[in-house]
Structure formats: structure tokens, C-alpha cells
Amino acid sequence: MLRCSGLVHLIHLTRVCRRGGGAGMRLGSSWRWQLSRAMRLTLRWCRPHRGGRGGGTKPWISGRFLDLWSYSKLLLKSLYFNSLTNSDTLLDCAFEPVYWIVDNVTRWFGVVFVTLVILLTTSVVVIVYLFVIPMILSTYPVYWIIWHLCCGHWLLVMVVFHYYKATTTSPGHPPKDNIHIPSVSICKKCISPKPARTHHCSICNMCVLKMDHHCPWLNNCVGHFNHRYFFCFCIYMTLGCIYCSISSRNMFMEAYNAIESYYQTPPPTETYTDTTAHKSIIFLWVLTSSVAVALGGLTLWHVILISRGETSVERHINCKETKRLKEQGKVFRNPFHHGRMNNLKILFGVEKQSHWVTRVLLPSSHPPSGDGIMWDCIFNRRGPMAI
Ligand SMILES: [Zn+2]
Ligand SMILES: [Zn+2]
């Protein structure tokens, strides 16, 4: 067909060249030839399609256009087709720009949040040193002064130590040079094996061992190697805020009443130092009380999770599994649950009674038990996962 068409064109062209004497004639016949060629091609394209299955003749609309439609669909599918493609993948692709924006904003805001934590904590400590401790030293009996100085400084040391360690300690990542590690799946982003309890963090853009969550307040992922530091920071920060809130409650009431009197006529004769002290105490009490409530709730939630032997990510997965197995008449059992107290002991690294003091009540840099790749699973000893 193509050969015939080419031959016809060649003959036609030869005839046109023979007939055309001058340049003007050649130009005049050229556009006519182009027009006739275009018309012939259009007619040929619109001609009913012959052949195909059964050798029948199809109308051009159901032949040519359906062929074109199928070809376009095939072309489009060839651009994104994957045997693993499903509705979840398509939804992920559609929301990819949104995820990208959220991830980048969170990554950038991490630095702002860490600066905010440092600035607010420093401001609270400065206010306590400037106004609360002088009040305690001047009005409280000796044994209360000793208690306040010891308790306040112990909480301060614990908060600073655990915050520093939580932000600077890597949560732990699967080894990149060793692919022969016990794994449960392959990370489709890192294209590497994922050990049990490992999840991919889209903000850090890497897999994290025993990932709990990505914390913007630490600008770091919470995982196997810094989970204890994060949890202890939450506990001691909450205790520190409760301590500051209770210690300054009388001063807050005085400052609040004093500020109320600012608007009386005639206004009271307060010095600039008194006004600053009142405003600082109100700022201290409002901030520490709010953080104590908010962080206290978060800490309590993490106590529940840890005592169940779950991370924040596993909580969602385990809930789904529980529902799925329930529909099949089975009961889900968490393979990493070793008993409520044992789970807390494992996280704190408490192996003997004295460790409650040396590893929990005092700053300690001991590593967590295990490497985050191999896990002690209860079903290795007791039986199958779903019963
Ligand atoms: Zn990954
Ligand atoms: Zn992360």
C-alpha cells in the first residue's frame, strides 16, 4: 500500500515537473499538487477500513476512531502502567504535590520549632531565677528552700539533657551496605529491605528503625535509638511545667490582681520593675500551665502506647489488623507486647532495681536493648500471630 502510494506520488511529481516550464508555473502547480495530495490522504483515511478479524468491513467511525481511541489509551497506559498499580497508588500520585509541600514545610518549620522550644524554655528559666527563686529564698523556711532548689535544678538538668539527646541522637536506619538483613518488606522509596517495625519517614526521606513519628519540636524522627530520650523529655518537661505552675501560683494571683488595678482611677504608683515582674509572672504561669496540660496529655498517650508495646505508627496498623481479623473471627495479638511493666522496663533499659535511679531518675546515655533490626517476638515462643 505504502509502496503503491509512493509510486503514484513519484509518477505524479514527474508529470508535474515535465509539464511545468518556468518557475511561476512550478509554484502554481506546487500548491495544487499539495492540495490534491492532502485531499487524497483525507479520503484514504476516511475510506472504510477493510480487513481485520473476520475480514468484514466496519464503518469508518467504529473502525478508524475506535482504533485511534484504543491506540491512545494504550499509549497513555504505557506511560504509567505497573503491575502493582492500584487505587491507593493512584491516590498517592494525585496527592504527591500536597505531600511534598507538607513535608518541606514541616522540615523547614522544624528549625523554627526547635528555636521556639529553646527560647521559651530559656525565658521560663530566666523568669524563675529573677523572680520566683528570690521570693522563695526570702519567704520560705530552710527545708522548703532546699527542696525547691534541688527539685527545680534536677528537673532543669533532666529537661535539658533529654532534649539535647533527643534532637542530636539519630533514630537509627537500616544498613545500606548490607541487604542480607531480616526484613518483612521492601521500602518502595529507598528500594531496600525493611526490618520489622521499620517505616519510611517522608520528611527525613529515609527508613527509620522502630519509627514512632517525626517530631517537628525535635526536628528529628523518633525511632529506636532516641525513643527513650523523647519519652523522658516529655515526662520531665511536663513535671517541670507543673512544678513552675504550682510554685508561682501565689505570685500569679498577686500579679493578676495588680494588673487589674492598673486600670483603676487614680492608677497605683507601681515602679517599672514591679510592672515587668507582674507581666513576667503572668507569662510564666500561663505558658507553663498550658504546656503542662497539652504535653501532659501527649505524655499520657505515649505511656499507654509504650505499655502496649506499640509505636504511634503501629497503633494505626494494629487497629486495622484487629478489625480485619475480627471480621474473620480471629483475635489480633501484638507480637511485641511483653506485658505492661516489661514494655516500660525495656524502653527505659531497666534490668535491675538500681537502674530505676541510675537510668530513669538521673541522666543516662545507655543504648536501648537490641539493634532495632532483630526483635524478640512473643510468637517465637508462644504460637501463631492470629488465634
Ligand atoms: Zn525507606
Ligand atoms: Zn523523620
PDB file of C-alpha atoms in Angstrom, residues 247-353:
ATOM      1  CA  SER A 247       5.474  27.254  92.619  1.00  0.00           C
ATOM      2  CA  SER A 248       4.380  30.531  91.038  1.00  0.00           C
ATOM      3  CA  ARG A 249       0.617  30.232  91.611  1.00  0.00           C
ATOM      4  CA  ASN A 250       0.556  32.717  94.580  1.00  0.00           C
ATOM      5  CA  MET A 251       2.756  35.166  92.704  1.00  0.00           C
ATOM      6  CA  PHE A 252       0.477  34.796  89.678  1.00  0.00           C
ATOM      7  CA  MET A 253      -2.611  35.692  91.740  1.00  0.00           C
ATOM      8  CA  GLU A 254      -0.847  38.760  93.161  1.00  0.00           C
ATOM      9  CA  ALA A 255       0.384  39.817  89.716  1.00  0.00           C
ATOM     10  CA  TYR A 256      -3.077  39.286  88.210  1.00  0.00           C
ATOM     11  CA  ASN A 257      -4.732  41.451  90.899  1.00  0.00           C
ATOM     12  CA  ALA A 258      -2.024  44.089  90.480  1.00  0.00           C
ATOM     13  CA  ILE A 259      -2.535  44.244  86.722  1.00  0.00           C
ATOM     14  CA  GLU A 260      -6.292  44.551  87.258  1.00  0.00           C
ATOM     15  CA  SER A 261      -5.619  47.626  89.444  1.00  0.00           C
ATOM     16  CA  TYR A 262      -3.603  49.293  86.634  1.00  0.00           C
ATOM     17  CA  TYR A 263      -6.896  50.352  85.074  1.00  0.00           C
ATOM     18  CA  GLN A 264      -8.274  51.942  88.276  1.00  0.00           C
ATOM     19  CA  THR A 265      -8.560  55.697  88.688  1.00  0.00           C
ATOM     20  CA  PRO A 266      -6.245  57.009  90.034  1.00  0.00           C
ATOM     21  CA  PRO A 267      -3.715  54.343  88.842  1.00  0.00           C
ATOM     22  CA  PRO A 268      -1.460  52.748  91.501  1.00  0.00           C
ATOM     23  CA  THR A 269       2.108  54.017  91.839  1.00  0.00           C
ATOM     24  CA  GLU A 270       3.902  50.892  90.547  1.00  0.00           C
ATOM     25  CA  THR A 271       7.567  51.029  89.546  1.00  0.00           C
ATOM     26  CA  TYR A 272       8.762  49.754  86.160  1.00  0.00           C
ATOM     27  CA  THR A 273      10.417  46.736  87.870  1.00  0.00           C
ATOM     28  CA  ASP A 274       7.128  45.787  89.563  1.00  0.00           C
ATOM     29  CA  THR A 275       5.216  46.020  86.285  1.00  0.00           C
ATOM     30  CA  THR A 276       7.823  43.878  84.482  1.00  0.00           C
ATOM     31  CA  ALA A 277       7.767  41.315  87.303  1.00  0.00           C
ATOM     32  CA  HIS A 278       3.967  41.070  87.191  1.00  0.00           C
ATOM     33  CA  LYS A 279       3.842  40.618  83.429  1.00  0.00           C
ATOM     34  CA  SER A 280       6.679  38.087  83.521  1.00  0.00           C
ATOM     35  CA  ILE A 281       4.972  36.026  86.226  1.00  0.00           C
ATOM     36  CA  ILE A 282       1.706  36.004  84.285  1.00  0.00           C
ATOM     37  CA  PHE A 283       3.580  34.913  81.134  1.00  0.00           C
ATOM     38  CA  LEU A 284       5.357  32.183  83.143  1.00  0.00           C
ATOM     39  CA  TRP A 285       2.187  30.815  84.727  1.00  0.00           C
ATOM     40  CA  VAL A 286       0.062  30.882  81.556  1.00  0.00           C
ATOM     41  CA  LEU A 287       2.821  29.267  79.455  1.00  0.00           C
ATOM     42  CA  THR A 288       3.768  26.534  81.941  1.00  0.00           C
ATOM     43  CA  SER A 289       0.126  25.691  82.745  1.00  0.00           C
ATOM     44  CA  SER A 290      -0.792  25.426  79.049  1.00  0.00           C
ATOM     45  CA  VAL A 291       2.256  23.288  78.226  1.00  0.00           C
ATOM     46  CA  ALA A 292       1.629  21.104  81.306  1.00  0.00           C
ATOM     47  CA  VAL A 293      -1.915  20.324  80.085  1.00  0.00           C
ATOM     48  CA  ALA A 294      -1.033  19.821  76.396  1.00  0.00           C
ATOM     49  CA  LEU A 295       2.229  17.943  76.893  1.00  0.00           C
ATOM     50  CA  GLY A 296       0.757  16.029  79.829  1.00  0.00           C
ATOM     51  CA  GLY A 297      -1.942  14.640  77.534  1.00  0.00           C
ATOM     52  CA  LEU A 298       0.632  13.678  74.916  1.00  0.00           C
ATOM     53  CA  THR A 299       2.856  12.036  77.543  1.00  0.00           C
ATOM     54  CA  LEU A 300      -0.072  10.056  78.905  1.00  0.00           C
ATOM     55  CA  TRP A 301      -0.882   8.842  75.384  1.00  0.00           C
ATOM     56  CA  HIS A 302       2.719   7.689  74.931  1.00  0.00           C
ATOM     57  CA  VAL A 303       2.635   5.907  78.315  1.00  0.00           C
ATOM     58  CA  ILE A 304      -0.404   3.953  77.053  1.00  0.00           C
ATOM     59  CA  LEU A 305       1.291   3.162  73.711  1.00  0.00           C
ATOM     60  CA  ILE A 306       4.567   2.063  75.298  1.00  0.00           C
ATOM     61  CA  SER A 307       2.808  -0.071  77.893  1.00  0.00           C
ATOM     62  CA  ARG A 308       1.001  -1.816  74.994  1.00  0.00           C
ATOM     63  CA  GLY A 309       4.308  -2.400  73.179  1.00  0.00           C
ATOM     64  CA  GLU A 310       3.257  -0.211  70.252  1.00  0.00           C
ATOM     65  CA  THR A 311       4.646   2.815  68.469  1.00  0.00           C
ATOM     66  CA  SER A 312       2.411   5.590  67.113  1.00  0.00           C
ATOM     67  CA  VAL A 313       2.687   4.126  63.587  1.00  0.00           C
ATOM     68  CA  GLU A 314       1.986   0.588  64.813  1.00  0.00           C
ATOM     69  CA  ARG A 315      -1.113   1.830  66.640  1.00  0.00           C
ATOM     70  CA  HIS A 316      -2.808   2.579  63.295  1.00  0.00           C
ATOM     71  CA  ILE A 317      -1.578  -0.661  61.695  1.00  0.00           C
ATOM     72  CA  ASN A 318      -2.625  -2.784  64.691  1.00  0.00           C
ATOM     73  CA  CYS A 319      -6.086  -1.169  64.776  1.00  0.00           C
ATOM     74  CA  LYS A 320      -6.606  -2.086  61.105  1.00  0.00           C
ATOM     75  CA  GLU A 321      -5.339  -5.635  61.684  1.00  0.00           C
ATOM     76  CA  THR A 322      -7.588  -6.058  64.736  1.00  0.00           C
ATOM     77  CA  LYS A 323     -10.609  -5.039  62.645  1.00  0.00           C
ATOM     78  CA  ARG A 324      -9.624  -7.243  59.691  1.00  0.00           C
ATOM     79  CA  LEU A 325      -9.032 -10.335  61.823  1.00  0.00           C
ATOM     80  CA  LYS A 326     -12.211  -9.712  63.824  1.00  0.00           C
ATOM     81  CA  GLU A 327     -14.226  -9.996  60.610  1.00  0.00           C
ATOM     82  CA  GLN A 328     -12.581 -13.400  60.092  1.00  0.00           C
ATOM     83  CA  GLY A 329     -13.427 -14.440  63.657  1.00  0.00           C
ATOM     84  CA  LYS A 330      -9.814 -14.185  64.815  1.00  0.00           C
ATOM     85  CA  VAL A 331      -8.118 -12.156  67.554  1.00  0.00           C
ATOM     86  CA  PHE A 332      -5.115  -9.953  66.868  1.00  0.00           C
ATOM     87  CA  ARG A 333      -2.186 -10.157  69.280  1.00  0.00           C
ATOM     88  CA  ASN A 334       0.663  -7.670  69.162  1.00  0.00           C
ATOM     89  CA  PRO A 335       3.895  -9.699  68.741  1.00  0.00           C
ATOM     90  CA  PHE A 336       5.965  -7.036  70.562  1.00  0.00           C
ATOM     91  CA  HIS A 337       3.824  -6.848  73.700  1.00  0.00           C
ATOM     92  CA  HIS A 338       5.711  -8.356  76.635  1.00  0.00           C
ATOM     93  CA  GLY A 339       3.415  -7.177  79.443  1.00  0.00           C
ATOM     94  CA  ARG A 340       2.692  -3.593  80.504  1.00  0.00           C
ATOM     95  CA  MET A 341       5.507  -3.190  83.048  1.00  0.00           C
ATOM     96  CA  ASN A 342       8.007  -5.166  80.981  1.00  0.00           C
ATOM     97  CA  ASN A 343       7.407  -2.915  77.968  1.00  0.00           C
ATOM     98  CA  LEU A 344       8.216   0.170  80.068  1.00  0.00           C
ATOM     99  CA  LYS A 345      11.282  -1.543  81.540  1.00  0.00           C
ATOM    100  CA  ILE A 346      12.515  -2.468  78.042  1.00  0.00           C
ATOM    101  CA  LEU A 347      12.145   1.132  76.859  1.00  0.00           C
ATOM    102  CA  PHE A 348      13.910   2.591  79.928  1.00  0.00           C
ATOM    103  CA  GLY A 349      16.576  -0.136  79.842  1.00  0.00           C
ATOM    104  CA  VAL A 350      15.812  -1.184  83.405  1.00  0.00           C
ATOM    105  CA  GLU A 351      17.413  -4.582  84.032  1.00  0.00           C
ATOM    106  CA  LYS A 352      17.706  -4.354  87.815  1.00  0.00           C
ATOM    107  CA  GLN A 353      16.120  -2.259  90.600  1.00  0.00           C
TER     108      GLN A 353
END
